[in-house]
Short mmCIF file of C-alpha atoms and ligand atoms in Angstrom, two decimals:
data_model
loop_
_atom_site.label_atom_id
_atom_site.label_comp_id
_atom_site.label_asym_id
_atom_site.label_seq_id
_atom_site.Cartn_x
_atom_site.Cartn_y
_atom_site.Cartn_z
CA UNK A 1 95.37 71.61 71.48
CA UNK A 2 92.47 74.10 71.59
CA UNK A 3 92.13 73.51 75.42
CA UNK A 4 95.83 74.29 75.77
CA UNK A 5 95.37 77.58 74.11
CA UNK A 6 92.55 78.32 76.55
CA UNK A 7 94.60 77.25 79.38
CA UNK A 8 97.71 79.59 78.39
CA UNK A 9 95.32 82.54 78.07
CA UNK A 10 93.77 82.07 81.32
CA UNK A 11 97.24 81.68 83.04
CA UNK A 12 98.34 84.84 81.32
CA UNK A 13 95.37 86.57 82.44
CA UNK A 14 95.83 85.42 86.04
CA UNK A 15 99.43 86.44 86.03
CA UNK A 16 98.69 89.84 84.71
CA UNK A 17 95.86 90.31 87.49
CA UNK A 18 98.39 89.65 90.30
CA UNK A 19 100.68 92.09 88.65
CA UNK A 20 97.95 94.98 88.48
CA UNK A 21 97.39 94.21 92.14
CA UNK A 22 100.82 94.96 93.16
CA UNK A 23 100.15 98.39 91.98
CA UNK A 24 97.35 100.80 92.88
CA UNK A 25 96.90 103.65 94.93
CA UNK A 26 93.08 104.26 95.30
CA UNK A 27 92.95 102.03 98.54
CA UNK A 28 95.72 104.36 100.43
CA UNK A 29 95.18 107.79 98.84
CA UNK A 30 92.33 110.31 98.79
CA UNK A 31 91.62 109.91 94.98
CA UNK A 32 88.44 111.90 95.76
CA UNK A 33 90.34 115.36 95.91
CA UNK A 34 93.21 114.32 93.38
CA UNK A 35 93.64 116.42 90.65
CA UNK A 36 95.71 117.00 87.49
CA UNK A 37 98.02 119.81 86.81
CA UNK A 38 99.55 119.54 83.25
CA UNK A 39 100.82 115.99 83.36
CA UNK A 40 101.27 116.06 87.14
CA UNK A 41 98.69 114.25 89.43
CA UNK A 42 98.48 115.23 93.00
CA UNK A 43 96.42 113.92 95.82
CA UNK A 44 96.99 112.88 99.68
CA UNK A 45 98.44 109.62 100.27
CA UNK A 46 99.34 107.85 103.46
CA UNK A 47 102.82 106.46 104.35
CA UNK A 48 103.63 103.29 106.26
CA UNK A 49 105.50 104.97 108.93
CA UNK A 50 102.91 103.88 111.64
CA UNK A 51 104.41 105.80 114.27
CA UNK A 52 104.08 109.16 112.14
CA UNK A 53 101.15 107.68 110.15
CA UNK A 54 99.50 110.63 108.18
CA UNK A 55 98.26 111.54 104.70
CA UNK A 56 100.70 113.58 102.79
CA UNK A 57 100.30 115.60 99.65
CA UNK A 58 102.27 114.12 96.85
CA UNK A 59 102.82 115.52 93.01
CA UNK A 60 104.03 112.89 90.55
CA UNK A 61 104.55 113.24 86.76
CA UNK A 62 102.41 110.94 85.04
CA UNK A 63 104.57 111.33 81.85
CA UNK A 64 107.01 108.89 83.50
CA UNK A 65 104.39 106.12 83.13
CA UNK A 66 102.40 106.22 79.73
CA UNK A 67 103.32 106.36 76.10
CA UNK A 68 101.01 107.34 73.10
CA UNK A 69 100.96 104.16 71.28
CA UNK A 70 99.62 105.46 67.96
CA UNK A 71 96.60 107.02 69.68
CA UNK A 72 96.08 104.72 72.69
CA UNK A 73 97.61 105.20 76.06
CA UNK A 74 99.74 102.26 77.25
CA UNK A 75 102.21 101.82 80.24
CA UNK A 76 105.78 102.75 79.33
CA UNK A 77 108.73 103.75 81.31
CA UNK A 78 109.37 107.48 80.70
CA UNK A 79 106.84 107.25 77.74
CA UNK A 80 106.29 111.20 77.64
CA UNK A 81 102.60 111.01 76.34
CA UNK A 82 101.40 114.20 77.51
CA UNK A 83 102.61 116.45 74.55
CA UNK A 84 101.18 114.47 72.01
CA UNK A 85 97.53 114.31 73.58
CA UNK A 86 94.96 116.83 74.97
CA UNK A 87 91.47 117.17 76.42
CA UNK A 88 92.38 115.43 79.73
CA UNK A 89 90.21 114.46 82.44
CA UNK A 90 90.26 112.12 85.46
CA UNK A 91 87.53 109.93 87.23
CA UNK A 92 88.23 107.74 90.40
CA UNK A 93 86.50 105.31 92.21
CA UNK A 94 87.49 102.73 94.84
CA UNK A 95 88.80 100.41 92.48
CA UNK A 96 90.17 102.54 89.39
CA UNK A 97 91.23 105.99 88.52
CA UNK A 98 90.67 106.54 84.75
CA UNK A 99 92.55 109.07 82.73
CA UNK A 100 90.56 110.17 79.67
CA UNK A 101 91.93 112.30 76.85
CA UNK A 102 92.51 112.23 73.04
CA UNK A 103 95.84 111.50 71.47
CA UNK A 104 97.23 112.02 68.11
CA UNK A 105 97.38 109.00 65.91
CA UNK A 106 100.02 108.76 63.19
CA UNK A 107 97.74 110.12 60.62
CA UNK A 108 97.38 113.27 62.60
CA UNK A 109 93.87 112.78 63.70
CA UNK A 110 92.97 112.64 67.62
CA UNK A 111 91.56 109.60 68.90
CA UNK A 112 89.86 109.28 72.40
CA UNK A 113 91.36 106.95 74.89
CA UNK A 114 91.45 105.98 78.27
CA UNK A 115 93.95 104.40 80.87
CA UNK A 116 93.39 103.22 84.53
CA UNK A 117 96.26 104.78 86.44
CA UNK A 118 95.64 102.67 89.29
CA UNK A 119 97.18 99.74 87.13
CA UNK A 120 100.56 101.46 86.51
CA UNK A 121 100.85 103.97 89.49
CA UNK A 122 101.37 103.00 93.09
CA UNK A 123 101.59 104.57 96.66
CA UNK A 124 105.24 104.11 97.71
CA UNK A 125 105.21 105.29 101.35
CA UNK A 126 103.19 108.36 100.72
CA UNK A 127 104.68 109.40 97.09
CA UNK A 128 102.88 108.37 93.76
CA UNK A 129 105.36 106.49 91.47
CA UNK A 130 105.78 104.07 88.58
CA UNK A 131 108.57 102.23 87.16
CA UNK A 132 110.99 103.00 89.91
CA UNK A 133 109.99 106.65 89.55
CA UNK A 134 108.80 108.54 92.84
CA UNK A 135 106.96 111.90 92.96
CA UNK A 136 107.64 114.26 95.74
CA UNK A 137 105.52 114.81 99.11
CA UNK A 138 104.96 117.35 101.57
CA UNK A 139 102.88 117.66 104.78
CA UNK A 140 100.78 120.37 103.55
CA UNK A 141 98.87 120.13 100.40
CA UNK A 142 97.02 122.87 98.33
CA UNK A 143 93.65 122.27 100.57
C1 LIG B 1 98.01 100.69 102.17
O1 LIG B 1 99.41 100.89 103.03
C2 LIG B 1 99.44 99.98 103.94
C3 LIG B 1 100.80 100.58 104.53
O2 LIG B 1 101.79 100.99 103.59
C4 LIG B 1 99.92 98.70 103.04
O3 LIG B 1 100.26 97.53 103.73
C5 LIG B 1 98.70 98.22 102.23
O4 LIG B 1 99.10 97.18 101.48
C6 LIG B 1 98.51 99.37 101.29
N1 LIG B 1 97.05 98.93 100.69
C7 LIG B 1 96.79 99.30 99.35
C8 LIG B 1 95.40 98.70 98.96
O5 LIG B 1 97.50 99.97 98.59
C1 LIG B 2 107.86 106.73 105.21
O1 LIG B 2 107.58 108.17 105.13
C2 LIG B 2 107.74 108.72 106.31
C3 LIG B 2 107.06 109.89 106.36
O2 LIG B 2 107.47 110.80 105.36
C4 LIG B 2 108.99 108.62 106.77
O3 LIG B 2 109.18 109.36 108.32
C5 LIG B 2 109.90 107.25 106.74
O4 LIG B 2 111.24 107.57 107.10
C6 LIG B 2 109.44 106.70 105.58
N1 LIG B 2 109.95 105.09 105.50
C7 LIG B 2 110.92 104.87 104.50
C8 LIG B 2 111.21 103.39 104.61
O5 LIG B 2 111.26 105.56 103.57
C1 LIG B 3 106.53 118.83 94.29
O1 LIG B 3 106.46 118.87 92.66
C2 LIG B 3 105.71 119.80 92.26
C3 LIG B 3 105.51 119.76 90.67
O2 LIG B 3 106.78 119.76 90.06
C4 LIG B 3 106.35 121.46 92.44
O3 LIG B 3 105.43 122.25 91.97
C5 LIG B 3 106.20 121.28 94.17
O4 LIG B 3 106.79 122.50 94.57
C6 LIG B 3 107.04 120.06 94.67
N1 LIG B 3 106.89 120.34 96.14
C7 LIG B 3 108.08 119.81 96.96
C8 LIG B 3 107.80 119.86 98.36
O5 LIG B 3 109.09 119.61 96.51
#
């Protein structure tokens, strides 16, 4: 019985890992020069048109991906977390892209929280997106 429960937990963890790997953009976008402007995340991402292969600047509204769940950020379609959180910062690496902020809890106090945007956002042919939403893209970025 105990062994079965452990196995179930391991299988769930593996399944979740596969789902997480299907997302992701840090491998194909220049997270080093990514930036947040209000709830919008912008960076250069490459497209999969190998004939016209290039990095294009994309803007995407992260409000479409996360919700403030009682003071913690969790993935949620059109979650609109941004109005109830503040003090945003982002920190990227080759494996993750961490959004840190403080979010209001039901008691009205702010709680620090983080979420790895690389687990919910993906690069769809040069546009950042999540839950079927897609950002815009343009040849010329801000720099
Ligand atoms: C990068 O983009 C290429 C072309 O779209 C794709 O085949 C590859 O899986 C992507 N890699 C990552 C890490 O997203
Ligand atoms: C991918 O993006 C490139 C460049 O923006 C575009 O030319 C191409 O048509 C796109 N491919 C698909 C399948 O949308
Ligand atoms: C992309 O979206 C951003 C944020 O809404 C906007 O400021 C920008 O003008 C848009 N760019 C294009 C090419 O549509």
